[in-house]
Coordinates of C-alpha atoms in Angstrom, one line a residue:
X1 CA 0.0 0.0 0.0
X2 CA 1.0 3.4 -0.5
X3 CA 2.6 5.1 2.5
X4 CA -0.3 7.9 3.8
X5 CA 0.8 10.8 4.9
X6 CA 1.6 11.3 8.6
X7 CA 2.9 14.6 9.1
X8 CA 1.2 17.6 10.8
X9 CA 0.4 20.7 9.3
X10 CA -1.3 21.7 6.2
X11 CA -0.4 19.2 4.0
X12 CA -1.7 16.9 6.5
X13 CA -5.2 18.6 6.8
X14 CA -5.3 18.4 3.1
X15 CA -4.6 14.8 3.1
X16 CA -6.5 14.0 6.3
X17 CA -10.3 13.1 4.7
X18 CA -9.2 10.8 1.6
X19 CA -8.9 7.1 1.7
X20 CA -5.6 4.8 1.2
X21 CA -4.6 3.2 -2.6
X22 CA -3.2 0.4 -3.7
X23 CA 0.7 0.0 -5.1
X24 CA 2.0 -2.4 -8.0
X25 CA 5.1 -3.6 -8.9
X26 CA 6.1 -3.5 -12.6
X27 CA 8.8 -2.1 -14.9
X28 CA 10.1 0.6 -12.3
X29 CA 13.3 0.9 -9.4
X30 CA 13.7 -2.5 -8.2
X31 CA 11.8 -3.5 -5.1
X32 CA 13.8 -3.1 -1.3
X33 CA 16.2 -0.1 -3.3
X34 CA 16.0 3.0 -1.8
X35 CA 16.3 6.4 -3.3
X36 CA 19.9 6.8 -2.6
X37 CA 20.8 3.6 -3.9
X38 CA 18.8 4.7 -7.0
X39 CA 20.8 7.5 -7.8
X40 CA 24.1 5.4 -6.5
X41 CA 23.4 3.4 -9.7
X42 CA 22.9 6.5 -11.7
X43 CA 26.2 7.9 -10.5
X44 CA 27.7 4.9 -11.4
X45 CA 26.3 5.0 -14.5
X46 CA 27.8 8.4 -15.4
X47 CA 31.4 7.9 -14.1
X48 CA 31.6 4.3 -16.1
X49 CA 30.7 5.8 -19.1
X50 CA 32.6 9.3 -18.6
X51 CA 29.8 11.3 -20.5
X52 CA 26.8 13.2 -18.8
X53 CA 23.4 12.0 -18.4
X54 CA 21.2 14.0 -20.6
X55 CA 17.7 14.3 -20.0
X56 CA 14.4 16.3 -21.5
X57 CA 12.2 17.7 -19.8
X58 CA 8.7 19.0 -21.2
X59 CA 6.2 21.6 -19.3
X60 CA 2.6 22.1 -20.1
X61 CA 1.0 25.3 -20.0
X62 CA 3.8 27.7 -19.5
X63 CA 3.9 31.3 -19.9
X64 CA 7.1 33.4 -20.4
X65 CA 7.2 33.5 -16.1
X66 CA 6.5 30.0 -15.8
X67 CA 9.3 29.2 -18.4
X68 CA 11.7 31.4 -16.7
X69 CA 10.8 29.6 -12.9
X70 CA 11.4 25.8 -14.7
X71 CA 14.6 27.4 -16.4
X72 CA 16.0 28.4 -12.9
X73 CA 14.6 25.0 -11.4
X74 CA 16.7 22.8 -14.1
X75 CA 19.4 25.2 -13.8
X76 CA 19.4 24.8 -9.7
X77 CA 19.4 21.0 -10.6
X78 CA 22.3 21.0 -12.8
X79 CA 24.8 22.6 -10.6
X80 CA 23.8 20.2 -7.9
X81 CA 24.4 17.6 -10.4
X82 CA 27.1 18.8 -12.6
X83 CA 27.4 15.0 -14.4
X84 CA 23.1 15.8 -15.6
X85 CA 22.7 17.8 -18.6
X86 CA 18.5 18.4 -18.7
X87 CA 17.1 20.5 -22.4
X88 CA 13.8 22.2 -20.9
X89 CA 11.2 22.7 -23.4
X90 CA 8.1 24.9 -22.2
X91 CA 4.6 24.5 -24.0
X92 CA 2.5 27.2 -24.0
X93 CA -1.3 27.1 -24.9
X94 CA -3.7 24.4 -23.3
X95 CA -3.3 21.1 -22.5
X96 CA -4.9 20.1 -25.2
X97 CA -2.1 21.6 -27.1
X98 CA 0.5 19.8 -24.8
X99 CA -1.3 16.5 -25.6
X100 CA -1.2 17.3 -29.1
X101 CA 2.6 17.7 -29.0
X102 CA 3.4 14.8 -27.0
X103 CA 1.5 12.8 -28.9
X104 CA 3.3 13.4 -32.4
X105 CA 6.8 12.9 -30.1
X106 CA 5.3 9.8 -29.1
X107 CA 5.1 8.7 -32.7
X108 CA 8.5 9.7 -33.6
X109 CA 9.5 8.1 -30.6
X110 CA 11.2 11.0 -29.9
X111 CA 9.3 11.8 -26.2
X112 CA 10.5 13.9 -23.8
X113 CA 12.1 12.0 -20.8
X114 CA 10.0 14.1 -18.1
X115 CA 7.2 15.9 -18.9
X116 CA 4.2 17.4 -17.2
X117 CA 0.6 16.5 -19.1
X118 CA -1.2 13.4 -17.1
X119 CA -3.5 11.8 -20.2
X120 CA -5.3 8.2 -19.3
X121 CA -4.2 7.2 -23.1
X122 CA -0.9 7.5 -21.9
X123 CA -1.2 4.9 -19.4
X124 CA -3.8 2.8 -21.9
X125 CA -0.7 3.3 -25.0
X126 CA 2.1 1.9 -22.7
X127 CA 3.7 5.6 -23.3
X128 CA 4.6 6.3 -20.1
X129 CA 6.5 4.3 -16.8
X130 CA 4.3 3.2 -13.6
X131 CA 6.2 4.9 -10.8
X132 CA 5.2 3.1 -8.1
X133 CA 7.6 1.2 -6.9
X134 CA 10.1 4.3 -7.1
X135 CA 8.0 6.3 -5.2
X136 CA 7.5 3.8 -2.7
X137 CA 11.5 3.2 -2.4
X138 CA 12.0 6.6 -2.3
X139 CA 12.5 9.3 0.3
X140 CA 9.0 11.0 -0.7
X141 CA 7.2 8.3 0.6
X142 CA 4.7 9.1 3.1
X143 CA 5.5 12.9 2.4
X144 CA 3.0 13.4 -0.1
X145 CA -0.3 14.6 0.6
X146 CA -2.6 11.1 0.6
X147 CA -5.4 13.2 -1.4
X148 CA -3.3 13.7 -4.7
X149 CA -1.8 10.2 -5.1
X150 CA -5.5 8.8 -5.0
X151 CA -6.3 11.8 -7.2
X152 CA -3.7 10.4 -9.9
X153 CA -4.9 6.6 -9.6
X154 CA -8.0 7.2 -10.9
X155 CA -6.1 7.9 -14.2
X156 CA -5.0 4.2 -14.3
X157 CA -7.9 2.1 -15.3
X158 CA -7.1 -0.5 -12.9
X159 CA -6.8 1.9 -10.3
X160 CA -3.2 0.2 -9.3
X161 CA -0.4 2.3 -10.0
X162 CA 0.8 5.8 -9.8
X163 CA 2.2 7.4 -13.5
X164 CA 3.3 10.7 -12.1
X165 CA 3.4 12.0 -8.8
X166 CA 2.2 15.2 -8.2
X167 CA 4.0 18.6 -7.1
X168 CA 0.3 20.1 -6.1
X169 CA -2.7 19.9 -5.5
X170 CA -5.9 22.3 -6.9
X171 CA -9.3 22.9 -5.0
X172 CA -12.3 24.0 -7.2
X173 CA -13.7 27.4 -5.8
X174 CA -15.6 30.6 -5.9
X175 CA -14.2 33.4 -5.8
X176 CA -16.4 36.5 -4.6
X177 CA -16.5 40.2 -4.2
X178 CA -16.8 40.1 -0.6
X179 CA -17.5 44.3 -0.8
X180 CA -19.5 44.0 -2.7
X181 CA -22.2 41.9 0.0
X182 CA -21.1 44.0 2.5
X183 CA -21.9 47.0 1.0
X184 CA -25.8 45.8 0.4
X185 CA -25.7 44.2 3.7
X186 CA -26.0 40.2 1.9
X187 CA -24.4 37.3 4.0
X188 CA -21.5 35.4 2.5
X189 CA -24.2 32.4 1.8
X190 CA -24.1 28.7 3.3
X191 CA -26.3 26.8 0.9
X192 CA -26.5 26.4 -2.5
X193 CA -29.9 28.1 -2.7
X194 CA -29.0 31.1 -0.4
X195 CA -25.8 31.7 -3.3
X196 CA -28.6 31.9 -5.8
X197 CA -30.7 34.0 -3.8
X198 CA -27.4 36.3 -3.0
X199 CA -26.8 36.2 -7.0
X200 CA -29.9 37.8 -7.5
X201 CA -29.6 40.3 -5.0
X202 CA -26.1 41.8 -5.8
X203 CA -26.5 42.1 -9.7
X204 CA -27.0 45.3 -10.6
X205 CA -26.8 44.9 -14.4
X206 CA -27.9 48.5 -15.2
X207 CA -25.0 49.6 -13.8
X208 CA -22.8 47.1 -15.2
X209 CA -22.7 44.8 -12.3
X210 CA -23.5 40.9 -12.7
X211 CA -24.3 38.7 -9.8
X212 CA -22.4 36.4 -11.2
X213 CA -20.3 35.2 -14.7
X214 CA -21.1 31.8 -15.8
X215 CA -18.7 30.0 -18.1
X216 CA -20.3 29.1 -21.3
X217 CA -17.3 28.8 -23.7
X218 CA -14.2 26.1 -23.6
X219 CA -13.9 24.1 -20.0
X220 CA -18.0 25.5 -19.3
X221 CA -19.4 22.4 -19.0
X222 CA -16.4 20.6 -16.7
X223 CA -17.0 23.3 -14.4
X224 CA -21.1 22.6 -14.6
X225 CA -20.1 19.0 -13.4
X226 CA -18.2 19.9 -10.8
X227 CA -20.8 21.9 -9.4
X228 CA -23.8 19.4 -10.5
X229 CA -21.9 17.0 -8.3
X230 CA -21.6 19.4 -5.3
X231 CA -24.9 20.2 -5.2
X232 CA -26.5 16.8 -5.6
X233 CA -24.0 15.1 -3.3
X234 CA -23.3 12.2 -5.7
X235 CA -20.2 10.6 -5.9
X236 CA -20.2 8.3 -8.9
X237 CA -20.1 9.2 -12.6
X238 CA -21.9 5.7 -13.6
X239 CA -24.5 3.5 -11.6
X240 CA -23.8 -0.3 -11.2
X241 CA -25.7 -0.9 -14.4
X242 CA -22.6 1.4 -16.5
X243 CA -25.9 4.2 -17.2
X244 CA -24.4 7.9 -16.8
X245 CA -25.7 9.9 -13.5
X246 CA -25.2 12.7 -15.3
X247 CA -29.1 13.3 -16.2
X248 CA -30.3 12.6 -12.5
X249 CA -32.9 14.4 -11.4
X250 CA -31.1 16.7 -9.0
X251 CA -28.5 17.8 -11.7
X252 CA -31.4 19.1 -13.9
X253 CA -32.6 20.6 -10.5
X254 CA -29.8 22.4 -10.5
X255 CA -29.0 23.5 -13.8
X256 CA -32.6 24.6 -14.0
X257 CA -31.3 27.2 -11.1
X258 CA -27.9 27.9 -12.5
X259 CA -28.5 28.5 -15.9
X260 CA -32.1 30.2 -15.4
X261 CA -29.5 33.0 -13.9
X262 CA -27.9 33.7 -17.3
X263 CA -28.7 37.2 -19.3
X264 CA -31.1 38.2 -16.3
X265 CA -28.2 38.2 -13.3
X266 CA -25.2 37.4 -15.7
X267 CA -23.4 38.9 -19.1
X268 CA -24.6 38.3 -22.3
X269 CA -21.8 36.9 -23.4
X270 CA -21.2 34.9 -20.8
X271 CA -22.4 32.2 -23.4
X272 CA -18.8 31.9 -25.3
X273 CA -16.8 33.1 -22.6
X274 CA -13.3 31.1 -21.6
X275 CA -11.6 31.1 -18.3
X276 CA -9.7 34.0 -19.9
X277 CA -12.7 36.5 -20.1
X278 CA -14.3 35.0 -17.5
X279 CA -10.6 36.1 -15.3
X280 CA -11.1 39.3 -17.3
X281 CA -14.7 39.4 -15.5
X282 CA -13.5 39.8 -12.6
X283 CA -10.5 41.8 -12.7
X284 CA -12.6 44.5 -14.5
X285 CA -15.1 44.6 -11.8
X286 CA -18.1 43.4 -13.3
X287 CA -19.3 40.6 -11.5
X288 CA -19.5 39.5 -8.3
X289 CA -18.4 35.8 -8.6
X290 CA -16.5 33.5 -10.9
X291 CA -16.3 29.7 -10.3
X292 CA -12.3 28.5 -10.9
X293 CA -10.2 26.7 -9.0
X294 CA -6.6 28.0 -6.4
X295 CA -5.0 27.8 -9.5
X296 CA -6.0 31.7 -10.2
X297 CA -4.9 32.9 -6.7
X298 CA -2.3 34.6 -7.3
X299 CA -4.1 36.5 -9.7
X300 CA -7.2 37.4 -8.1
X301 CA -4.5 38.7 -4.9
X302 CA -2.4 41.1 -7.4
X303 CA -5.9 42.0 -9.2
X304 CA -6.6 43.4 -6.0
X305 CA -3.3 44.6 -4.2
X306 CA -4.1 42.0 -1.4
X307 CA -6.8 43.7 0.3
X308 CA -8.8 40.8 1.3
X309 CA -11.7 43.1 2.3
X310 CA -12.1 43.3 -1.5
X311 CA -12.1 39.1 -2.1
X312 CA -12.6 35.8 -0.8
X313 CA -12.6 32.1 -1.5
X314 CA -16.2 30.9 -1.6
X315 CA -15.9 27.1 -1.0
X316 CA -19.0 25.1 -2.6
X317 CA -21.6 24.6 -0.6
X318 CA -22.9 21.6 1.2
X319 CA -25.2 18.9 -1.4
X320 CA -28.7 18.7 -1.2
X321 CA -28.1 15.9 1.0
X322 CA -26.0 17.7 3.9
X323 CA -22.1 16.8 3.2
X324 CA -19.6 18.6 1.1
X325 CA -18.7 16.8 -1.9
X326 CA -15.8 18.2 -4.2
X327 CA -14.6 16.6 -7.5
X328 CA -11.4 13.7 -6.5
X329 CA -8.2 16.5 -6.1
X330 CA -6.8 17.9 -9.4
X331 CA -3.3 17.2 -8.8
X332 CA -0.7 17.7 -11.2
X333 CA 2.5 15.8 -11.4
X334 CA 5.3 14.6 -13.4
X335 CA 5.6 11.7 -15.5
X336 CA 8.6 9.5 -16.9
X337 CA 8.6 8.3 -20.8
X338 CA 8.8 4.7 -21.5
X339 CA 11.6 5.3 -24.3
X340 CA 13.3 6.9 -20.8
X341 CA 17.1 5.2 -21.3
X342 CA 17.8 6.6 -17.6
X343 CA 14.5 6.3 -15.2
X344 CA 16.6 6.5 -12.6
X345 CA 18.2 10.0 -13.1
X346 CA 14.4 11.1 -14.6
X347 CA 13.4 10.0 -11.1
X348 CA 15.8 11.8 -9.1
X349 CA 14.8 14.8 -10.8
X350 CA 11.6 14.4 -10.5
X351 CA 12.1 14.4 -6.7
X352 CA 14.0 17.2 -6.9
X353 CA 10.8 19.3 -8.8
X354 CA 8.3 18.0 -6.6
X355 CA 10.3 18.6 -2.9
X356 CA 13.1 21.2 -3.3
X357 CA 12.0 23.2 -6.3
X358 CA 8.0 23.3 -5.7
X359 CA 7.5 26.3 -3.6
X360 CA 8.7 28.5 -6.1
X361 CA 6.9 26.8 -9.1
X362 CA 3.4 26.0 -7.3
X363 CA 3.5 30.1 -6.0
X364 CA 3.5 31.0 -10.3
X365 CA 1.1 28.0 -10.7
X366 CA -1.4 28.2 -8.1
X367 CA -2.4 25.5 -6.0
X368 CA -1.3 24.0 -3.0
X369 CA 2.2 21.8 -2.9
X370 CA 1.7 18.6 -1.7
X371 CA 5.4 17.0 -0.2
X372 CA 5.6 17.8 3.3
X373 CA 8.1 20.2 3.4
X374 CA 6.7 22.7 0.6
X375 CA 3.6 22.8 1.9
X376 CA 4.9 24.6 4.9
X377 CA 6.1 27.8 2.9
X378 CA 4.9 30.8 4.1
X379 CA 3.3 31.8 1.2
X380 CA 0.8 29.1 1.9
X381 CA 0.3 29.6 5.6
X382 CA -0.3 32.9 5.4
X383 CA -3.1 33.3 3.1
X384 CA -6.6 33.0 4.2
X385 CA -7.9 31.2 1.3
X386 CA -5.0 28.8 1.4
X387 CA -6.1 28.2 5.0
X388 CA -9.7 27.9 4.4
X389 CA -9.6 25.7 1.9
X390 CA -7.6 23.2 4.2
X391 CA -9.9 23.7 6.3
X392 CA -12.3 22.3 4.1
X393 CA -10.6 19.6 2.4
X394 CA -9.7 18.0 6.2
X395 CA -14.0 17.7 7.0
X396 CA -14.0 14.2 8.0
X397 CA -17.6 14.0 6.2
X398 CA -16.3 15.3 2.9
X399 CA -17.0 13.1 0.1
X400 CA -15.4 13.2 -3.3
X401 CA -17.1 12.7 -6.9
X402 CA -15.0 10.2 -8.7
X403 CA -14.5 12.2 -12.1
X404 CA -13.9 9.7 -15.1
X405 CA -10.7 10.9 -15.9
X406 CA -9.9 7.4 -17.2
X407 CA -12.3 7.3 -20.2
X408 CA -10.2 8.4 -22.9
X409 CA -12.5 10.9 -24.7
X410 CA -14.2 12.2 -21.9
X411 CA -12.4 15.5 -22.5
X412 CA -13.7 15.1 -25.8
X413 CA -17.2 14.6 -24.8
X414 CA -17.4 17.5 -22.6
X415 CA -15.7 19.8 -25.5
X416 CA -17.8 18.7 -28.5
X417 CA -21.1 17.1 -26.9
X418 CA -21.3 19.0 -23.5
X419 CA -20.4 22.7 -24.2
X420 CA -22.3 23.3 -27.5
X421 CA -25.6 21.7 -25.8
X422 CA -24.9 23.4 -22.7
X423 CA -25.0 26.9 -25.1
X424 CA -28.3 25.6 -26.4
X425 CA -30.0 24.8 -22.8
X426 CA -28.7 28.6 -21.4
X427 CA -30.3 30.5 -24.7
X428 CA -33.6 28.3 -24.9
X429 CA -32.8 26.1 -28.0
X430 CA -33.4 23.0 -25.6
X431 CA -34.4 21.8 -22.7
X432 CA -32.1 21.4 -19.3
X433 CA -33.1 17.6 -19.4
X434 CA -32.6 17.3 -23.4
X435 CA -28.7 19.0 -22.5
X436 CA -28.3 16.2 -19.9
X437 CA -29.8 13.6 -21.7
X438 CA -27.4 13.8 -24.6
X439 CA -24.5 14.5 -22.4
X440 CA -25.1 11.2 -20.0
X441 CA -25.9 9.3 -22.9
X442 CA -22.0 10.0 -24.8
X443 CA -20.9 9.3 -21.4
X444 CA -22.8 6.1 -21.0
X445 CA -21.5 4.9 -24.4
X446 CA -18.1 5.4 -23.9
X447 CA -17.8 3.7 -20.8
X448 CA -19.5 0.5 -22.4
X449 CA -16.5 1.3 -25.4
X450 CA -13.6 1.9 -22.6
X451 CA -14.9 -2.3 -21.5
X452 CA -14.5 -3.3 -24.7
X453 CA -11.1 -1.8 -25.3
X454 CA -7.8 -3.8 -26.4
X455 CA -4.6 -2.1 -25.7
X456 CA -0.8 -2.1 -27.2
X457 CA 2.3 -0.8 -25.7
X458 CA 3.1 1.4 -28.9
X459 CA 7.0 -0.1 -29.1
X460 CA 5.7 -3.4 -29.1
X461 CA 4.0 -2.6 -32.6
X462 CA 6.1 0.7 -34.0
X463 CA 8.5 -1.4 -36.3
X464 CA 5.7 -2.5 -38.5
X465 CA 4.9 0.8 -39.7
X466 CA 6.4 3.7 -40.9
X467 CA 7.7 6.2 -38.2
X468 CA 4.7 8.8 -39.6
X469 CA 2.0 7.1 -38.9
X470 CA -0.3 8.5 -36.4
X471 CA -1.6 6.3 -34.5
X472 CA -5.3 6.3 -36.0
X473 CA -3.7 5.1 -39.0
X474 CA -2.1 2.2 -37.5
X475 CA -5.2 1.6 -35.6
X476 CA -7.4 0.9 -39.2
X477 CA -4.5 -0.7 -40.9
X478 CA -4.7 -3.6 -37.3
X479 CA -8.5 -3.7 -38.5
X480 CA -7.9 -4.4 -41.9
X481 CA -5.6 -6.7 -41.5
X482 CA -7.8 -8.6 -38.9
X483 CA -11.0 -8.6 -41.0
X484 CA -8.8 -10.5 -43.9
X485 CA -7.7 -12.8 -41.5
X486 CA -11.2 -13.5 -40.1
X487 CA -12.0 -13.7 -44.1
X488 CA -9.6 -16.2 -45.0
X489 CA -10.5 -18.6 -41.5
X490 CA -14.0 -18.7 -42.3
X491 CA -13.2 -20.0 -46.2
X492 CA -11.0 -22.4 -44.3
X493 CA -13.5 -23.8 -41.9
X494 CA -15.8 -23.7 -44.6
X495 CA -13.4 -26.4 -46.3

């Protein structure tokens, strides 16, 4: 089993609600060897062969700050390690874009060593390293926040092992103008229906003010199954029959609510707005709530010069049926490439990122660090909604909605099924049941498809192709190849 986490302090609050994982044991450091023995061999490696170890190491997401922050991490790393020579690419955009990237490197096998974009195909394509048994061997173990290494099993279908350990940990959130109630003399609200109700009261659109700014563009409907799931307090995506629970009665209760609120309460064009405009909301001081994640904290606090009479986290409310229930922690972490020729420098590094090097990153990124040590920076400690949310994540009765983050185009369902009906339920082109009647049933079919699913380990099959074959094309040539071969068996049998 994987080591929970037994320190005090606010990593440990963070962990202290969320339930033990299993561990395997395949392909990774071998089992009794410790960290330092890990990098022993690595050394050993390096002074045998006289030349450095050279690594590559990919970021997701990255702006020209970020970029700068991972340059001066690798750099720190290097001159600690003068015999480990690490190229660091940075990838701005989306992760969709990192995905993208990754996946054509894949291809080429021509992958970065380390990288930053946890993708269940990943695991499903053998493209990346279980990293289990190094984390268990290592000197991380049992220094990780319990809540993020659950978080990442439930990329791995079997729910089994860990494919990148996490540096921190994100808790979905409101963020509100907390003058703005005061100054019309509204209560920060305790239930779901008293934060409608507030909405309501606060808008002043007139003037320009909204009561709050719902996302209806990219990453709209994620965030309207986060809060689905809050409100109705249910914690599975599927019943035990494999039928979606997205269309459940109390998730068309609520959307009824929500989405009633838009182009009365809200903006008008709320309906195509990103997280970027919805930020821009916000920062421009036209609405009184936005629904995100800790990820934006350090932008809402230089938005507003730190005046926290100004702003506050607004954590969701309690579910219909009394207990809080937030979506299993988005934790981020780092990954190792199966074409890795040195997994045991990648893992010492890796180490490195996620213990030493994290308090500076997770500051840029947002987000709470999850190793011990980190978490205790004062950056952390010292901001309320750091606090609060702690506080809130160590409720012993906290229950957490088991997001399907292993289906494998369950980002694609919400981006081309989800969001566009979602745009046709807010402006009255269909019903809030028809919306969640076509979005459970994409869901429902694709987790009938994800049983039915045979996988390859990509270098087991790469040398019968050509090296530009994506790997849809390699997929239908598999199938034709297959359907002659079930041609020419029948003719035989037929003989």
């Amino acid at each position: 089993m994987i080591k929970k986490f037994a320190a005090t302090g606010l990593a440990l609050m963070m962990a202290a609600s969320l339930a033990g994982c299993g561990s395997g044991n395949q392909n990774t450091a071998p089992a009794g060897s410790t960290a330092a023995e890990s990098k022993a061999e690595t050394e050993t490696q390096k002074t045998e062969s006289g030349e450095k170890v050279k690594l590559t190491f990919w970021m997701e997401m990255t702006t020209p700050e970020l970029d700068q922050v991972y340059q001066t991490a690798v750099d720190n790393y290097m001159s600690e390690h003068p015999d480990v020579e690490i190229e660091y690419l940075g990838i701005p955009g989306n992760a969709a874009d990192a995905k993208n990237k990754l996946e054509m490197a894949f291809s080429a096998n021509a992958a970065p060593d380390v990288f930053q974009c946890f993708m269940p195909e990943f695991i499903t394509r053998g493209n990346i390293i279980p990293l289990t048994d190094y984390y268990e061997n290592s000197e991380l173990n049992g220094k990780i926040a319990q809540g993020s290494l659950d978080a990442n099993l439930e990329y791995d279908p079997q729910k089994k092992d860990l494919y990148a350990i996490p540096s921190y940990m994100n808790v979905r959130n409101f963020w509100i103008r907390s003058d703005w109630y005061a100054e019309k003399g509204i209560e920060i609200p305790k239930t779901w229906d008293e934060f409608f109700d507030s909405i309501k009261e606060v808008a002043d659109p007139e003037n320009n003010r909204y009561g709050t700014t719902i996302r209806g563009g990219s990453g709209g409907a994620q965030n309207l199954e986060y809060m689905m799931y809050a409100y109705s307090g249910i914690t599975e995506a599927f019943d035990e029959e494999g039928k979606s629970t997205i269309n459940d009665p109390l998730h068309a209760e609520f959307c009824e609510k929500y989405l009633s609120l838009y182009n009365k309460y809200t903006a008008e064009d709320d309906l195509n707005k990103g997280w970027t405009e919805v930020a821009a909301s916000f920062q421009s001081e036209t609405t009184a709530s936005i629904f995100h994640n800790l990820g934006s904290a350090e932008l809402i606090d230089n938005t507003f010069g730190g005046d926290y009479s100004k702003f506050q986290i607004f954590l969701m409310p309690p579910s219909v049926k009394g207990y809080n229930c937030h979506p299993v922690v988005d934790a981020q972490g780092y990954s190792i490439s199966k074409n890795c020729q040195n997994p045991d420098a990648a893992w010492d590094f890796i180490q490195y990122m996620v213990s030493d090097a994290a308090p500076d990153v997770v500051k840029l990124r947002g987000g709470i660090p999850v190793e011990e040590e980190a978490s205790k920076a004062d950056w952390v400690t010292e901001k309320p909604y750091y606090v609060t949310a702690a506080e809130y994540m160590a409720d012993p009765e906290l229950k957490f909605f088991k997001e399907p983050l292993y289906l494998t185009e369950y980002r694609n369902i919400l981006a081309n099924t989800a969001e566009p009906k979602m745009q046709e339920a807010m402006t009255g082109l269909c019903s809030v049941q028809e919306f969640l009647d076509e979005w459970a049933q994409a869901m429902t079919e694709e987790k009938a498809n994800q049983k039915e699913k045979l996988s390859f380990k990509m270098e087991d099959i790469n040398e019968y192709f050509p090296k530009n074959y994506t790997p849809r094309e390699k997929s239908e040539v598999i199938l034709k190849l297959l359907k002659g071969w079930a041609k020419r068996r029948n003719k035989e049998q037929e003989r």
